[in-house]
Amino acid sequence: MKSHARSTKKRTGGRRRAVRKKRKHEMGSSPTETRVGEEKLKVAETHGGNTKVRAIAKTVASVATDDGAVAADIEDVVENPSNPNYVRRNIITKGAIIETSEGRARVTSRPGQDGQVNAVLVE
């Protein structure tokens, strides 16, 4: 379990003693790295009984054009400024440049948080 609690290590390198156990509100999770592939979604529970849809893999992106939004097939990840290794692994994040059936597009949504891939065409 990832924890957003205070670190157990002090600035000096010494250890901090645990006064209490971990609390549920301090809980976190590892990032969802959305890949290009057969569509797979995961529903995660959030605060207040709400849900969050995480996209584990997607094949279709909603691409904004001059005429409106078009559902385009994702072919490949061309460029990813957040991490160059994500291009090799075909991981989609916000700001990534993807090759679609409509042309190259820049991802504007956060697929690991929203569960969908929205993008705008890049000339």
C-alpha positions as a printed NumPy array, in Angstrom:
array([[  0.   ,   0.   ,   0.   ],
       [  1.316,   3.46 ,  -0.895],
       [  1.04 ,   5.931,   1.943],
       [  0.822,   9.722,   1.897],
       [  1.612,   9.877,   5.607],
       [  4.637,  11.65 ,   7.054],
       [  7.938,  10.001,   6.184],
       [  9.43 ,   7.538,   8.657],
       [ 12.863,   9.015,   7.982],
       [ 14.062,  12.34 ,   9.398],
       [ 16.084,  14.943,   7.502],
       [ 19.207,  13.756,   9.324],
       [ 18.655,  10.168,   8.198],
       [ 17.486,   8.986,  11.603],
       [ 14.275,   7.011,  11.971],
       [ 10.993,   8.42 ,  13.243],
       [  9.092,   6.16 ,  15.647],
       [  5.565,   5.138,  14.605],
       [  3.122,   6.59 ,  17.139],
       [  0.061,   5.145,  15.441],
       [ -0.864,   2.825,  12.598],
       [ -1.623,   3.913,   9.028],
       [ -4.98 ,   5.572,   8.348],
       [ -7.211,   4.931,   5.355],
       [ -7.286,   8.621,   4.368],
       [ -3.483,   8.514,   3.975],
       [ -3.75 ,   5.697,   1.452],
       [ -2.511,   6.22 ,  -2.098],
       [ -1.87 ,   4.09 ,  -5.163],
       [  0.778,   3.619,  -7.796],
       [  0.234,   5.488, -11.089],
       [ -1.902,   3.863, -13.775],
       [  0.194,   3.762, -16.928],
       [ -2.348,   3.626, -19.754],
       [ -1.132,   1.56 , -22.695],
       [ -2.213,   1.204, -26.311],
       [ -4.146,  -2.05 , -26.575],
       [ -7.456,  -3.823, -26.134],
       [ -9.685,  -1.616, -23.979],
       [ -9.447,  -2.343, -20.264],
       [-10.854,  -0.134, -17.496],
       [-10.539,  -0.364, -13.726],
       [-12.942,   1.237, -11.247],
       [-11.326,   2.609,  -8.082],
       [-13.151,   3.828,  -4.982],
       [-12.392,   7.368,  -3.823],
       [-13.324,   9.582,  -0.878],
       [-16.999,  10.011,  -0.083],
       [-18.063,   6.748,  -1.716],
       [-17.355,   8.102,  -5.192],
       [-15.651,   6.166,  -7.962],
       [-12.823,   6.91 , -10.356],
       [-12.407,   5.091, -13.669],
       [ -8.803,   4.3  , -14.557],
       [ -7.917,   3.366, -18.143],
       [ -5.391,   0.527, -18.18 ],
       [ -5.454,   0.149, -21.979],
       [ -7.27 ,   2.052, -24.748],
       [ -7.611,   1.691, -28.525],
       [ -9.8  ,   4.726, -29.276],
       [ -9.225,   8.435, -28.642],
       [-11.738,  11.274, -28.886],
       [ -9.927,  13.698, -31.19 ],
       [-11.107,  17.322, -31.443],
       [-11.109,  18.643, -35.02 ],
       [-12.478,  21.817, -36.63 ],
       [-15.762,  20.011, -37.363],
       [-16.113,  18.548, -33.847],
       [-14.984,  15.509, -31.894],
       [-14.192,  12.302, -33.799],
       [-13.518,   8.825, -32.399],
       [-10.131,   7.887, -33.873],
       [ -8.162,   4.661, -33.528],
       [ -4.878,   5.001, -31.634],
       [ -2.07 ,   3.473, -33.675],
       [  1.098,   4.403, -31.781],
       [  2.717,   6.725, -29.231],
       [  5.1  ,   8.972, -31.178],
       [  6.439,  11.32 , -28.495],
       [  6.064,  11.728, -24.738],
       [  7.734,  14.727, -23.064],
       [  7.114,  13.366, -19.549],
       [  9.305,  10.29 , -20.097],
       [ 11.144,   9.138, -23.256],
       [ 10.863,   5.495, -22.145],
       [  7.049,   5.754, -22.326],
       [  7.32 ,   5.946, -26.142],
       [  8.997,   2.539, -26.277],
       [  6.45 ,   1.066, -23.884],
       [  3.458,   2.716, -25.693],
       [  2.24 ,   4.473, -22.535],
       [ -0.231,   7.346, -22.946],
       [ -0.109,  10.314, -20.558],
       [ -1.309,  13.907, -20.745],
       [  0.823,  15.803, -23.28 ],
       [  1.834,  12.684, -25.222],
       [  1.794,  12.863, -29.035],
       [ -0.113,   9.893, -30.476],
       [ -0.554,   8.685, -34.039],
       [ -4.257,   8.222, -34.809],
       [ -6.355,   7.421, -37.864],
       [ -7.066,  11.189, -38.11 ],
       [ -3.371,  12.144, -37.875],
       [ -1.034,  13.132, -35.058],
       [ -2.734,  14.38 , -31.9  ],
       [ -1.706,  15.686, -28.469],
       [ -3.445,  14.09 , -25.47 ],
       [ -5.305,  16.654, -23.322],
       [ -6.905,  14.333, -20.745],
       [ -5.349,  12.205, -18.004],
       [ -6.253,   8.624, -19.003],
       [ -5.086,   7.122, -15.716],
       [ -7.466,   9.455, -13.846],
       [-10.348,  10.01 , -16.308],
       [-10.617,   6.639, -18.037],
       [-10.702,   8.189, -21.508],
       [ -8.259,   9.624, -24.021],
       [ -9.11 ,  13.094, -25.343],
       [ -6.78 ,  14.743, -27.841],
       [ -6.398,  17.675, -30.246],
       [ -4.857,  17.46 , -33.708],
       [ -1.292,  18.717, -34.126],
       [ -0.337,  20.289, -37.448]])
